[in-house]
Amino acid sequence: MTVAALLAHDLPLFDGLAPDDFAGLEVPFTERRLAPWEILFNQKDQSRDVHFLLSGTLIALYWTADGREVIFTRFATGAHFGELAALDDGDRSLAVVARSEATVLTIPCQTFRTLFDRVPTLRWRIAEGLVARIRTLTARNLELTTYSVEQRVASYLFGLAVDRGQLRAGGRIEDAPTHAEIAATIGSNREMVSRVMGGLAKRGAIRTARKRIELLDPKVLAAEF
């Protein structure tokens, strides 16, 4: 595969770059389709390649010793992931699983390292992404230790609406996470999340349907946390 073929995917990490920015480097990549709930890689896996989500939905999660799922993130289309293992030769810290049919583009570890060394724009973007992840995890840790479940649910929905560009009255979050997924993300259980979501609906903050959450009054949601 050529650099031009890679850039044709319009991936955010390579936004604005041209073949000349790669100084004649070869950038081999492959594409793979995943079925719903197929595992791309597991925690403690020793693979090192870097992946990009082309379509569908992927989640990164951790399975505890007693089999409980803790969801860390849900990748946006175009997002890259797996760079930690590529950079430090460590094992995968999380598993990545397809929530729906998905297509993933994969760049070999050594190619990614070469790009990191020789394309300054990519190096800065990767560093900025890692810093943003640290800030997100810091904020999440504070929420887990200081917020009630009600506050965590409201904060999660508010952040999800911001990420999807739907933070307004009438905004719709399509392909919304299930109550079980929200619970696994905020450190609660499905029953409690369902109870909180029902309370938010009664107070006129949201309206829910299958795989959809509609924001009726973001101010009510924001007042919860």
Coordinates of N, CA and C in Angstrom, one line a residue:
M1 N 0.8 -1.2 0.0 CA 0.0 0.0 0.0 C 0.9 1.3 0.0
T2 N 0.4 2.3 -0.7 CA 1.2 3.5 -0.8 C 0.8 4.5 0.3
V3 N 1.6 5.5 0.5 CA 1.3 6.6 1.4 C 0.0 7.3 0.9
A4 N -0.1 7.5 -0.4 CA -1.3 8.1 -1.0 C -2.6 7.3 -0.6
A5 N -2.5 6.0 -0.6 CA -3.6 5.2 -0.3 C -4.0 5.3 1.2
L6 N -3.0 5.4 2.0 CA -3.2 5.7 3.4 C -3.9 7.0 3.7
L7 N -3.4 8.1 3.1 CA -3.9 9.4 3.3 C -5.3 9.5 2.7
A8 N -5.7 8.7 1.8 CA -7.0 8.7 1.2 C -8.1 8.3 2.2
H9 N -7.7 7.7 3.3 CA -8.7 7.4 4.3 C -9.1 8.5 5.2
D10 N -8.4 9.7 5.1 CA -8.7 10.9 5.8 C -8.7 10.6 7.3
L11 N -7.7 10.0 7.8 CA -7.6 9.7 9.3 C -7.1 11.0 10.0
P12 N -7.6 11.3 11.1 CA -7.2 12.6 11.8 C -5.7 12.7 12.1
L13 N -5.1 11.6 12.4 CA -3.7 11.6 12.7 C -2.8 12.2 11.6
F14 N -3.3 11.9 10.3 CA -2.6 12.3 9.1 C -3.2 13.5 8.4
D15 N -4.1 14.2 9.1 CA -4.8 15.3 8.5 C -3.8 16.4 8.0
G16 N -4.0 16.8 6.8 CA -3.2 17.9 6.3 C -1.8 17.5 5.8
L17 N -1.4 16.3 5.9 CA -0.1 15.8 5.4 C -0.3 15.3 4.0
A18 N 0.9 15.4 3.3 CA 0.9 15.0 1.9 C 2.0 14.0 1.8
P19 N 2.0 13.2 0.7 CA 3.1 12.2 0.5 C 4.5 12.7 0.7
D20 N 4.7 14.0 0.3 CA 6.1 14.6 0.4 C 6.5 14.7 1.9
D21 N 5.5 14.7 2.8 CA 5.9 14.8 4.2 C 6.5 13.5 4.8
F22 N 6.3 12.5 4.0 CA 6.8 11.2 4.5 C 8.2 10.8 4.0
A23 N 8.8 11.8 3.2 CA 10.2 11.7 2.8 C 10.5 10.3 2.1
G24 N 9.6 9.9 1.3 CA 9.8 8.6 0.5 C 9.6 7.4 1.3
L25 N 9.1 7.5 2.6 CA 8.9 6.3 3.4 C 7.8 5.4 2.9
E26 N 8.0 4.1 3.0 CA 7.0 3.1 2.7 C 6.1 3.0 3.9
V27 N 4.8 3.0 3.7 CA 3.9 2.8 4.9 C 2.9 1.7 4.6
P28 N 3.3 0.4 4.8 CA 2.4 -0.7 4.6 C 1.3 -0.7 5.6
F29 N 0.1 -1.1 5.2 CA -1.0 -1.3 6.1 C -1.9 -2.3 5.6
T30 N -2.7 -2.9 6.5 CA -3.7 -3.8 6.1 C -5.1 -3.4 6.6
E31 N -6.2 -4.0 6.1 CA -7.5 -3.7 6.6 C -8.2 -5.0 7.0
R32 N -9.0 -4.9 8.1 CA -9.6 -6.2 8.6 C -11.0 -5.8 9.0
R33 N -11.9 -6.7 8.7 CA -13.3 -6.6 9.2 C -13.5 -7.4 10.5
L34 N -14.2 -6.9 11.4 CA -14.5 -7.6 12.7 C -16.0 -7.8 12.8
A35 N -16.4 -8.9 13.3 CA -17.8 -9.2 13.6 C -18.2 -8.6 14.9
P36 N -19.5 -8.4 15.2 CA -19.8 -7.9 16.5 C -19.3 -8.8 17.6
W37 N -18.7 -8.2 18.6 CA -18.1 -8.8 19.8 C -16.8 -9.6 19.5
E38 N -16.3 -9.5 18.3 CA -15.0 -10.1 18.1 C -13.9 -9.3 18.7
I39 N -12.9 -10.0 19.3 CA -11.8 -9.3 20.0 C -10.7 -9.0 19.0
L40 N -10.3 -7.8 18.9 CA -9.1 -7.4 18.1 C -7.8 -7.8 18.7
F41 N -7.7 -7.4 20.0 CA -6.6 -8.0 20.8 C -7.0 -7.9 22.3
N42 N -6.4 -8.8 23.1 CA -6.8 -9.0 24.5 C -5.8 -8.3 25.4
Q43 N -6.2 -8.0 26.6 CA -5.3 -7.5 27.6 C -4.2 -8.5 27.8
K44 N -3.0 -8.0 28.0 CA -1.8 -8.8 28.2 C -1.3 -9.4 26.9
D45 N -2.0 -9.1 25.8 CA -1.5 -9.5 24.4 C -0.2 -8.9 24.2
Q46 N 0.7 -9.6 23.4 CA 2.0 -9.1 23.1 C 2.2 -8.5 21.7
S47 N 1.1 -8.3 21.1 CA 1.1 -7.6 19.7 C 1.5 -6.2 19.9
R48 N 2.1 -5.6 18.9 CA 2.6 -4.2 19.0 C 2.1 -3.3 17.9
D49 N 1.3 -3.8 17.0 CA 0.8 -2.9 15.9 C -0.1 -1.8 16.3
V50 N -0.2 -0.8 15.5 CA -1.1 0.3 15.8 C -2.3 0.3 14.8
H51 N -3.5 0.6 15.4 CA -4.7 0.4 14.7 C -5.5 1.7 14.5
F52 N -6.3 1.8 13.5 CA -7.2 2.9 13.2 C -8.6 2.4 13.0
L53 N -9.6 3.0 13.6 CA -11.0 2.6 13.3 C -11.5 3.3 12.1
L54 N -11.9 2.5 11.0 CA -12.4 3.0 9.8 C -13.9 3.1 9.9
S55 N -14.6 2.2 10.5 CA -16.0 2.2 10.5 C -16.5 1.3 11.7
G56 N -17.7 1.5 12.1 CA -18.2 0.6 13.2 C -17.9 1.2 14.6
T57 N -18.1 0.3 15.6 CA -17.9 0.7 17.0 C -17.0 -0.2 17.7
L58 N -15.9 0.3 18.3 CA -15.0 -0.5 19.1 C -14.9 0.1 20.5
I59 N -14.8 -0.8 21.5 CA -14.6 -0.3 22.9 C -13.3 -0.9 23.5
A60 N -12.7 -0.2 24.3 CA -11.5 -0.7 25.0 C -11.9 -1.0 26.5
L61 N -11.7 -2.2 26.9 CA -12.2 -2.6 28.3 C -11.1 -3.5 29.0
Y62 N -11.4 -3.6 30.3 CA -10.5 -4.4 31.1 C -11.4 -5.4 31.8
W63 N -11.0 -6.7 31.8 CA -11.7 -7.8 32.5 C -11.0 -8.0 33.8
T64 N -11.7 -7.8 34.9 CA -11.2 -8.1 36.2 C -11.0 -9.6 36.5
A65 N -10.4 -10.0 37.5 CA -10.1 -11.4 37.8 C -11.5 -12.1 38.1
D66 N -12.5 -11.4 38.5 CA -13.8 -12.1 38.8 C -14.7 -11.9 37.5
G67 N -14.2 -11.5 36.4 CA -14.9 -11.5 35.2 C -15.7 -10.2 34.9
R68 N -15.6 -9.2 35.8 CA -16.3 -8.0 35.6 C -15.7 -7.1 34.5
E69 N -16.5 -6.5 33.7 CA -16.0 -5.6 32.6 C -15.9 -4.1 33.1
V70 N -14.8 -3.5 32.8 CA -14.6 -2.1 33.1 C -14.3 -1.4 31.7
I71 N -15.2 -0.6 31.2 CA -15.0 0.0 29.9 C -14.3 1.3 30.1
F72 N -13.2 1.5 29.4 CA -12.4 2.7 29.5 C -12.7 3.7 28.4
T73 N -13.0 3.3 27.2 CA -13.3 4.2 26.1 C -14.1 3.6 25.0
R74 N -14.7 4.4 24.2 CA -15.4 4.0 23.0 C -14.8 4.8 21.9
F75 N -14.1 4.2 20.9 CA -13.4 4.9 19.9 C -14.2 5.6 18.9
A76 N -13.9 6.8 18.6 CA -14.5 7.5 17.5 C -14.0 7.0 16.1
T77 N -14.8 7.1 15.1 CA -14.3 6.7 13.8 C -13.1 7.6 13.4
G78 N -12.0 6.9 12.9 CA -10.8 7.6 12.6 C -9.8 7.5 13.7
A79 N -10.2 7.2 14.9 CA -9.3 7.2 16.1 C -8.2 6.1 15.9
H80 N -7.0 6.4 16.5 CA -5.9 5.5 16.5 C -5.7 5.0 17.9
F81 N -5.2 3.7 18.0 CA -5.0 3.2 19.3 C -4.0 2.0 19.2
G82 N -3.4 1.6 20.4 CA -2.4 0.6 20.4 C -1.0 1.2 20.4
E83 N -0.9 2.5 20.4 CA 0.4 3.1 20.3 C 1.3 2.9 21.6
L84 N 0.6 2.7 22.7 CA 1.4 2.5 23.9 C 2.4 1.3 23.8
A85 N 1.8 0.1 23.4 CA 2.6 -1.1 23.2 C 3.7 -0.9 22.1
A86 N 3.3 -0.1 21.1 CA 4.3 0.1 20.0 C 5.5 0.9 20.5
L87 N 5.2 1.9 21.4 CA 6.3 2.8 21.9 C 7.1 2.2 23.0
D88 N 6.5 1.3 23.9 CA 7.3 0.9 25.0 C 7.6 -0.6 25.1
D89 N 7.1 -1.4 24.0 CA 7.3 -2.8 24.0 C 6.6 -3.5 25.1
G90 N 5.6 -2.9 25.8 CA 4.9 -3.5 26.8 C 3.7 -4.3 26.3
D91 N 3.1 -5.1 27.2 CA 1.9 -5.9 26.8 C 0.7 -4.9 26.7
R92 N -0.3 -5.4 26.0 CA -1.5 -4.6 25.9 C -2.2 -4.4 27.3
S93 N -2.5 -3.2 27.7 CA -3.1 -3.0 29.0 C -4.6 -3.2 29.0
L94 N -5.2 -3.1 27.9 CA -6.7 -3.3 27.7 C -7.0 -4.2 26.6
A95 N -8.2 -4.7 26.6 CA -8.7 -5.5 25.4 C -9.5 -4.5 24.5
V96 N -9.5 -4.7 23.2 CA -10.3 -4.0 22.3 C -11.3 -4.9 21.6
V97 N -12.6 -4.6 21.7 CA -13.6 -5.5 21.2 C -14.6 -4.7 20.3
A98 N -15.0 -5.4 19.3 CA -16.0 -4.8 18.4 C -17.4 -4.8 19.0
R99 N -18.0 -3.7 19.1 CA -19.4 -3.7 19.6 C -20.4 -3.9 18.5
S100 N -20.0 -3.6 17.3 CA -20.8 -3.8 16.1 C -19.8 -4.3 15.0
E101 N -20.3 -4.5 13.8 CA -19.4 -4.8 12.7 C -18.5 -3.6 12.6
A102 N -17.2 -3.9 12.3 CA -16.2 -2.8 12.3 C -15.1 -3.1 11.3
T103 N -14.5 -2.1 10.8 CA -13.3 -2.2 9.9 C -12.2 -1.5 10.5
V104 N -11.0 -2.1 10.6 CA -9.9 -1.6 11.2 C -8.7 -1.6 10.3
L105 N -7.9 -0.5 10.2 CA -6.7 -0.4 9.4 C -5.5 -0.5 10.4
T106 N -4.6 -1.3 10.0 CA -3.4 -1.6 10.9 C -2.1 -1.3 10.3
I107 N -1.3 -0.6 11.0 CA 0.1 -0.3 10.6 C 1.1 -1.1 11.5
P108 N 2.1 -1.7 10.9 CA 3.0 -2.5 11.7 C 3.8 -1.6 12.7
C109 N 4.1 -2.2 13.8 CA 4.8 -1.5 14.9 C 6.1 -0.8 14.4
Q110 N 6.9 -1.5 13.6 CA 8.2 -0.8 13.2 C 7.9 0.3 12.3
T111 N 6.9 0.2 11.4 CA 6.5 1.4 10.5 C 6.1 2.5 11.4
F112 N 5.2 2.3 12.4 CA 4.8 3.3 13.2 C 5.9 4.0 13.9
R113 N 6.9 3.3 14.4 CA 8.1 3.8 15.1 C 8.9 4.7 14.2
T114 N 9.0 4.2 12.9 CA 9.7 5.0 11.9 C 9.0 6.4 11.7
L115 N 7.7 6.3 11.5 CA 6.9 7.5 11.3 C 7.1 8.5 12.5
F116 N 7.1 7.9 13.7 CA 7.2 8.7 15.0 C 8.6 9.4 15.0
D117 N 9.6 8.7 14.5 CA 11.0 9.3 14.5 C 11.2 10.3 13.4
R118 N 10.5 10.1 12.3 CA 10.9 10.9 11.1 C 9.9 11.9 10.6
V119 N 8.6 11.9 11.2 CA 7.6 12.9 10.8 C 7.2 13.7 12.0
P120 N 7.8 14.9 12.2 CA 7.6 15.7 13.4 C 6.1 16.0 13.7
T121 N 5.3 16.2 12.6 CA 3.9 16.5 12.9 C 3.2 15.4 13.6
L122 N 3.5 14.1 13.1 CA 2.9 13.0 13.7 C 3.4 12.8 15.2
R123 N 4.6 13.0 15.4 CA 5.2 12.9 16.7 C 4.5 13.8 17.7
W124 N 4.3 15.1 17.3 CA 3.6 16.0 18.2 C 2.1 15.6 18.4
R125 N 1.5 15.2 17.4 CA 0.0 14.8 17.5 C -0.1 13.6 18.4
I126 N 0.8 12.6 18.3 CA 0.7 11.5 19.2 C 1.0 11.9 20.6
A127 N 2.0 12.8 20.8 CA 2.3 13.3 22.2 C 1.0 14.0 22.8
E128 N 0.4 14.9 22.0 CA -0.7 15.6 22.4 C -1.9 14.6 22.8
G129 N -2.0 13.6 22.0 CA -3.1 12.6 22.3 C -2.9 11.9 23.6
L130 N -1.6 11.6 23.9 CA -1.3 10.9 25.1 C -1.5 11.8 26.3
V131 N -1.2 13.1 26.2 CA -1.4 14.1 27.2 C -2.9 14.2 27.5
A132 N -3.7 14.3 26.4 CA -5.2 14.4 26.5 C -5.7 13.1 27.2
R133 N -5.2 12.0 27.0 CA -5.6 10.8 27.6 C -5.3 10.8 29.1
I134 N -4.2 11.3 29.5 CA -3.8 11.4 30.9 C -4.8 12.4 31.6
R135 N -5.1 13.5 31.0 CA -6.0 14.5 31.6 C -7.4 13.8 31.8
T136 N -7.9 13.1 30.7 CA -9.2 12.4 30.8 C -9.2 11.4 32.0
L137 N -8.1 10.6 32.1 CA -8.1 9.6 33.2 C -8.0 10.3 34.5
T138 N -7.3 11.4 34.6 CA -7.3 12.1 35.9 C -8.7 12.6 36.3
A139 N -9.4 13.2 35.3 CA -10.7 13.7 35.6 C -11.6 12.5 36.0
R140 N -11.5 11.4 35.3 CA -12.3 10.3 35.6 C -12.1 9.7 37.0
N141 N -10.8 9.7 37.4 CA -10.5 9.2 38.7 C -11.1 10.1 39.8
L142 N -11.0 11.4 39.5 CA -11.6 12.3 40.5 C -13.2 12.1 40.6
E143 N -13.8 11.8 39.5 CA -15.2 11.6 39.5 C -15.6 10.3 40.3
L144 N -14.8 9.3 40.1 CA -15.0 8.0 40.8 C -14.9 8.1 42.3
T145 N -14.0 9.0 42.7 CA -13.7 9.2 44.1 C -14.5 10.2 44.8
T146 N -15.1 11.2 44.0 CA -15.8 12.3 44.7 C -17.3 12.4 44.2
Y147 N -17.7 11.8 43.1 CA -19.1 12.0 42.6 C -19.9 10.8 43.1
S148 N -21.2 11.1 43.3 CA -22.2 10.0 43.5 C -22.5 9.3 42.1
V149 N -23.2 8.2 42.2 CA -23.6 7.6 40.9 C -24.4 8.5 40.1
E150 N -25.4 9.2 40.7 CA -26.2 10.1 39.9 C -25.4 11.2 39.2
Q151 N -24.4 11.7 39.9 CA -23.5 12.7 39.3 C -22.7 12.1 38.2
R152 N -22.2 10.9 38.4 CA -21.4 10.2 37.4 C -22.2 10.0 36.1
V153 N -23.4 9.5 36.2 CA -24.3 9.3 35.1 C -24.5 10.6 34.3
A154 N -24.9 11.7 35.1 CA -25.1 12.9 34.4 C -23.9 13.5 33.7
S155 N -22.7 13.4 34.4 CA -21.5 13.8 33.8 C -21.1 13.1 32.6
Y156 N -21.3 11.7 32.6 CA -21.1 10.9 31.5 C -21.9 11.3 30.3
L157 N -23.2 11.5 30.5 CA -24.1 11.8 29.4 C -23.8 13.2 28.9
F158 N -23.5 14.1 29.7 CA -23.1 15.5 29.3 C -21.8 15.4 28.4
G159 N -20.8 14.7 28.9 CA -19.6 14.5 28.1 C -19.8 13.8 26.7
L160 N -20.7 12.8 26.8 CA -21.0 12.1 25.5 C -21.7 13.1 24.5
A161 N -22.6 13.9 25.0 CA -23.3 14.9 24.1 C -22.3 15.9 23.6
V162 N -21.3 16.3 24.4 CA -20.3 17.2 23.9 C -19.5 16.5 22.8
D163 N -19.1 15.3 23.0 CA -18.3 14.6 22.1 C -19.0 14.4 20.7
R164 N -20.3 14.2 20.8 CA -21.1 13.9 19.6 C -21.6 15.2 18.9
G165 N -21.3 16.4 19.5 CA -21.8 17.7 19.0 C -23.3 17.8 19.2
Q166 N -23.8 17.3 20.2 CA -25.3 17.3 20.4 C -25.7 17.9 21.7
L167 N -24.9 18.8 22.3 CA -25.2 19.4 23.6 C -26.1 20.6 23.3
R168 N -27.4 20.3 23.2 CA -28.4 21.3 23.0 C -29.8 20.7 23.2
A169 N -30.8 21.5 23.5 CA -32.1 20.9 23.6 C -32.5 20.3 22.3
G170 N -32.9 19.1 22.3 CA -33.3 18.4 21.1 C -32.1 17.6 20.5
G171 N -30.9 17.7 21.1 CA -29.8 17.0 20.5 C -30.0 15.5 20.7
R172 N -29.6 14.7 19.8 CA -29.8 13.2 19.8 C -28.5 12.5 19.8
I173 N -28.3 11.6 20.7 CA -27.1 10.7 20.7 C -27.6 9.4 20.2
E174 N -27.2 9.1 18.9 CA -27.6 7.9 18.2 C -26.5 6.8 18.6
D175 N -26.9 5.6 18.4 CA -26.1 4.4 18.7 C -25.6 4.6 20.1
A176 N -26.5 4.9 21.0 CA -26.1 5.2 22.4 C -25.6 4.0 23.1
P177 N -24.8 4.1 24.1 CA -24.4 3.0 24.9 C -25.5 2.4 25.7
T178 N -25.5 1.1 26.0 CA -26.5 0.5 26.8 C -26.3 0.9 28.3
H179 N -27.3 0.7 29.1 CA -27.1 1.0 30.6 C -26.0 0.1 31.2
A180 N -25.8 -1.1 30.7 CA -24.7 -1.9 31.2 C -23.4 -1.3 30.8
E181 N -23.3 -0.8 29.6 CA -22.0 -0.2 29.1 C -21.7 1.1 29.9
I182 N -22.8 1.9 30.2 CA -22.6 3.1 31.0 C -22.1 2.7 32.4
A183 N -22.7 1.7 33.0 CA -22.3 1.2 34.3 C -20.9 0.8 34.3
A184 N -20.5 0.0 33.3 CA -19.1 -0.5 33.2 C -18.1 0.7 33.1
T185 N -18.6 1.8 32.5 CA -17.7 2.9 32.3 C -17.5 3.8 33.5
I186 N -18.6 3.9 34.3 CA -18.6 4.8 35.5 C -18.4 4.1 36.8
G187 N -18.2 2.8 36.8 CA -18.0 2.1 38.0 C -19.2 1.9 38.8
S188 N -20.3 1.5 38.2 CA -21.6 1.2 38.9 C -22.1 -0.1 38.4
N189 N -23.5 -0.2 38.5 CA -24.1 -1.4 38.0 C -25.3 -1.0 37.2
R190 N -25.8 -2.0 36.4 CA -26.8 -1.6 35.4 C -28.1 -1.2 36.1
E191 N -28.5 -1.8 37.2 CA -29.7 -1.5 37.8 C -29.7 -0.1 38.3
M192 N -28.6 0.4 38.9 CA -28.5 1.7 39.4 C -28.5 2.7 38.3
V193 N -27.8 2.4 37.2 CA -27.8 3.3 36.1 C -29.2 3.5 35.5
S194 N -29.9 2.4 35.4 CA -31.3 2.4 34.9 C -32.2 3.3 35.8
R195 N -32.0 3.2 37.1 CA -32.8 4.0 38.0 C -32.5 5.5 37.8
V196 N -31.2 5.8 37.7 CA -30.8 7.2 37.5 C -31.3 7.7 36.2
M197 N -31.2 6.9 35.1 CA -31.7 7.4 33.8 C -33.2 7.6 33.9
G198 N -33.9 6.8 34.6 CA -35.4 7.0 34.7 C -35.7 8.3 35.5
G199 N -34.9 8.6 36.5 CA -35.1 9.8 37.2 C -34.8 11.0 36.4
L200 N -33.8 11.0 35.5 CA -33.4 12.1 34.6 C -34.6 12.3 33.6
A201 N -35.1 11.2 33.2 CA -36.3 11.3 32.2 C -37.5 12.0 32.9
K202 N -37.8 11.6 34.1 CA -38.9 12.2 34.8 C -38.7 13.7 35.1
R203 N -37.5 14.1 35.3 CA -37.2 15.5 35.5 C -37.1 16.3 34.2
G204 N -37.3 15.6 33.1 CA -37.3 16.3 31.8 C -35.9 16.6 31.2
A205 N -34.9 15.9 31.7 CA -33.6 16.2 31.2 C -33.3 15.4 29.9
I206 N -33.8 14.2 29.8 CA -33.6 13.3 28.7 C -34.8 12.5 28.3
R207 N -34.8 12.0 27.1 CA -35.8 11.0 26.7 C -35.0 9.9 26.0
T208 N -35.3 8.6 26.3 CA -34.6 7.5 25.8 C -35.4 6.6 24.9
A209 N -34.8 6.0 23.9 CA -35.4 5.0 23.1 C -34.3 4.0 22.8
R210 N -34.6 3.0 22.0 CA -33.6 2.0 21.7 C -32.4 2.6 21.0
K211 N -31.2 2.5 21.6 CA -30.0 3.0 21.0 C -30.0 4.5 20.8
R212 N -30.8 5.2 21.5 CA -30.9 6.7 21.3 C -31.2 7.4 22.6
I213 N -30.5 8.5 22.9 CA -30.8 9.3 24.0 C -31.0 10.7 23.5
E214 N -32.1 11.3 23.8 CA -32.4 12.7 23.3 C -32.3 13.6 24.5
L215 N -31.6 14.7 24.3 CA -31.4 15.7 25.4 C -32.6 16.7 25.3
L216 N -33.4 16.7 26.3 CA -34.5 17.7 26.3 C -34.2 19.0 27.0
D217 N -33.4 18.9 28.0 CA -33.0 20.1 28.8 C -31.6 19.9 29.3
P218 N -30.5 20.3 28.6 CA -29.2 20.1 29.1 C -28.9 20.8 30.4
K219 N -29.6 21.9 30.7 CA -29.4 22.6 32.0 C -29.7 21.7 33.2
V220 N -30.8 20.9 33.1 CA -31.2 20.0 34.1 C -30.1 18.9 34.3
L221 N -29.5 18.5 33.2 CA -28.5 17.5 33.3 C -27.2 18.1 33.9
A222 N -26.9 19.3 33.5 CA -25.7 19.9 34.1 C -25.8 20.2 35.6
A223 N -27.0 20.5 36.0 CA -27.2 20.8 37.4 C -27.0 19.6 38.4
E224 N -26.9 18.4 37.8 CA -26.7 17.2 38.6 C -25.3 17.0 39.1
F225 N -24.3 17.7 38.5 CA -22.9 17.5 38.9 C -22.2 18.8 39.0

